[in-house]
Short mmCIF file of C-alpha atoms in Angstrom, two decimals:
data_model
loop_
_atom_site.label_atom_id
_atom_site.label_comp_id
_atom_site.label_asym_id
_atom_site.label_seq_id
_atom_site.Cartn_x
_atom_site.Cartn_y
_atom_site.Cartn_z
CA UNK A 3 0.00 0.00 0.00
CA UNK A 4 0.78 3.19 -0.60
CA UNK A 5 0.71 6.35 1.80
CA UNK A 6 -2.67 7.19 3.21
CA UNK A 7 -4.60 10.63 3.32
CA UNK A 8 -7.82 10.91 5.59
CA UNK A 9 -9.94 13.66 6.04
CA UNK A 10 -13.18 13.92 8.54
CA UNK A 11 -15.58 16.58 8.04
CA UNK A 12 -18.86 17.00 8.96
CA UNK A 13 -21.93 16.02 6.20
CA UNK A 14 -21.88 13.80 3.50
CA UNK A 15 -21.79 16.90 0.72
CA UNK A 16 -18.83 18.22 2.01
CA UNK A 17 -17.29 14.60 2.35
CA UNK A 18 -17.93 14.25 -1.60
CA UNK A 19 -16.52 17.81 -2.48
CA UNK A 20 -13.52 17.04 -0.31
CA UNK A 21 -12.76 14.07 -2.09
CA UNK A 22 -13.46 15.63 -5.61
CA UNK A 23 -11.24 18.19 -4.20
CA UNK A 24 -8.32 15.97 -3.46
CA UNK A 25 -8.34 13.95 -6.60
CA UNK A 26 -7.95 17.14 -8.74
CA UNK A 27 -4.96 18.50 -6.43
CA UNK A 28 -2.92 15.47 -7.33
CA UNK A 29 -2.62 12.07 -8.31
CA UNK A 30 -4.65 10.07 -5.45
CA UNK A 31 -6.97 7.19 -5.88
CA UNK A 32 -10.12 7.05 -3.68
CA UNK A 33 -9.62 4.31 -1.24
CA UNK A 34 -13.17 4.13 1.23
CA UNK A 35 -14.94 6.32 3.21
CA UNK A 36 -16.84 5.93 6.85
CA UNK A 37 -20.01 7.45 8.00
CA UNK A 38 -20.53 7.95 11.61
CA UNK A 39 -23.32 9.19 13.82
CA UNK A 40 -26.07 9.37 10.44
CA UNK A 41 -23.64 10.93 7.60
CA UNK A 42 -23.18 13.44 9.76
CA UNK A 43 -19.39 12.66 10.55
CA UNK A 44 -18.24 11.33 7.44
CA UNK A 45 -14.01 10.31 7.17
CA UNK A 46 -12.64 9.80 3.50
CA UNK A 47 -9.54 8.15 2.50
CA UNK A 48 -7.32 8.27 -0.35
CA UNK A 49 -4.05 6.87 -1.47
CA UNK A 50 -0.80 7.70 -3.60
CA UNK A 51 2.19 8.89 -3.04
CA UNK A 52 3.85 10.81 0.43
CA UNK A 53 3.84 13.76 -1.77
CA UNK A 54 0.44 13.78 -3.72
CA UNK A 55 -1.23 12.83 -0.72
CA UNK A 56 -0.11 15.85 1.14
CA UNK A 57 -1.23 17.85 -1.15
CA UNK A 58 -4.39 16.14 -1.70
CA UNK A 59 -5.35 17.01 2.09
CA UNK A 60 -3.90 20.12 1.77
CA UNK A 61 -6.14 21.44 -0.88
CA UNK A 62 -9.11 19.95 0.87
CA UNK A 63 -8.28 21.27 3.42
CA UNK A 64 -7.36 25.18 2.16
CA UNK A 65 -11.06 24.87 -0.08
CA UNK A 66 -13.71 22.77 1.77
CA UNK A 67 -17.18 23.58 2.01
CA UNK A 68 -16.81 22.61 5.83
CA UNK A 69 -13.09 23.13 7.14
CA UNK A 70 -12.31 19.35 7.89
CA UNK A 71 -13.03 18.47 11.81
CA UNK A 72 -9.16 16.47 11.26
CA UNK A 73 -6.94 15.30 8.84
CA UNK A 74 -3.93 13.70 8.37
CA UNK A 75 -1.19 11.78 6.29
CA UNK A 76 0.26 8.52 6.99
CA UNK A 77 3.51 7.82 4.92
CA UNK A 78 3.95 4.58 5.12
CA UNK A 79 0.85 2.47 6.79
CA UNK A 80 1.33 0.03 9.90
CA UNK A 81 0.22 -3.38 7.85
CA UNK A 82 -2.59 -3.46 10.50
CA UNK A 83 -4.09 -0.16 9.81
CA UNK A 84 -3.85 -1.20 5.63
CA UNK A 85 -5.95 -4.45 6.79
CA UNK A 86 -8.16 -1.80 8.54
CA UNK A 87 -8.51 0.11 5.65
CA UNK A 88 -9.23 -2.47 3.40
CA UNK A 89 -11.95 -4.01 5.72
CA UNK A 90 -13.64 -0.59 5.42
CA UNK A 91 -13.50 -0.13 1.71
CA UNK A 92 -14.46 -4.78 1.22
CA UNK A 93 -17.50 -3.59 3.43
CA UNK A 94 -18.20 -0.69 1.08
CA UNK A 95 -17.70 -3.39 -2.19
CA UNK A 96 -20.07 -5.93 -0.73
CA UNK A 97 -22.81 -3.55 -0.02
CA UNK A 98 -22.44 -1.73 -3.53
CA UNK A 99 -22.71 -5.62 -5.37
CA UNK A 100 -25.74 -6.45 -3.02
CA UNK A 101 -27.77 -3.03 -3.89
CA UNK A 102 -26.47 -4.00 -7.81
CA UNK A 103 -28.29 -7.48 -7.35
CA UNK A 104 -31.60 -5.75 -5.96
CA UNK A 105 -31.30 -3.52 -8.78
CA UNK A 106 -30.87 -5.83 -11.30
CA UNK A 107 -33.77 -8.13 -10.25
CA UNK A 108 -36.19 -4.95 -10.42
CA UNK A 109 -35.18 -4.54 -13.52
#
């Protein structure tokens, strides 16, 4: 894994800009993102290099809708907080093929 950039802010919109945000500053791929207490406390994360990264959050940070409630960059990942991360986003992939199968069968 790469380094990892995370960003909590407060609603779901301002989640979504900070993310569209970071992948225009540089050259980050969207990794997962976590919702807490209803959308309202929403953390995203993103991945690349040390140096895109940083100025991923950075950007996000200098142009949010909401300034960001924390941030922060982590160079090179602990291999239990990558297995963290990747728990988050495999939760995220299973619920996005499961609302694709209900969609599909509606159809």
């Amino acid at each position: 894994m790469k380094s990892l950039g995370l960003l909590e802010v407060q609603s779901t919109t301002a989640a979504i800009d900070c993310l569209d945000l970071m992948c225009k500053a540089a050259d980050v791929d969207f990794v997962t993102w976590e919702r807490k207490l209803g959308g309202r406390l929403v953390t995203v994360i993103v991945e690349g290099q040390v140096s895109a990264v940083t100025a991923a959050v950075e950007a996000a940070v200098a142009r949010s809708i909401i300034k960001p409630a924390s941030y922060a960059v982590i160079a090179s990942p602990h291999s239990e907080t990558e297995r963290m991360v990747r728990l988050s986003a495999s939760r995220i992939a299973k619920k996005l093929a499961e609302e694709d199968k209900k969609y599909l069968q509606e159809v």
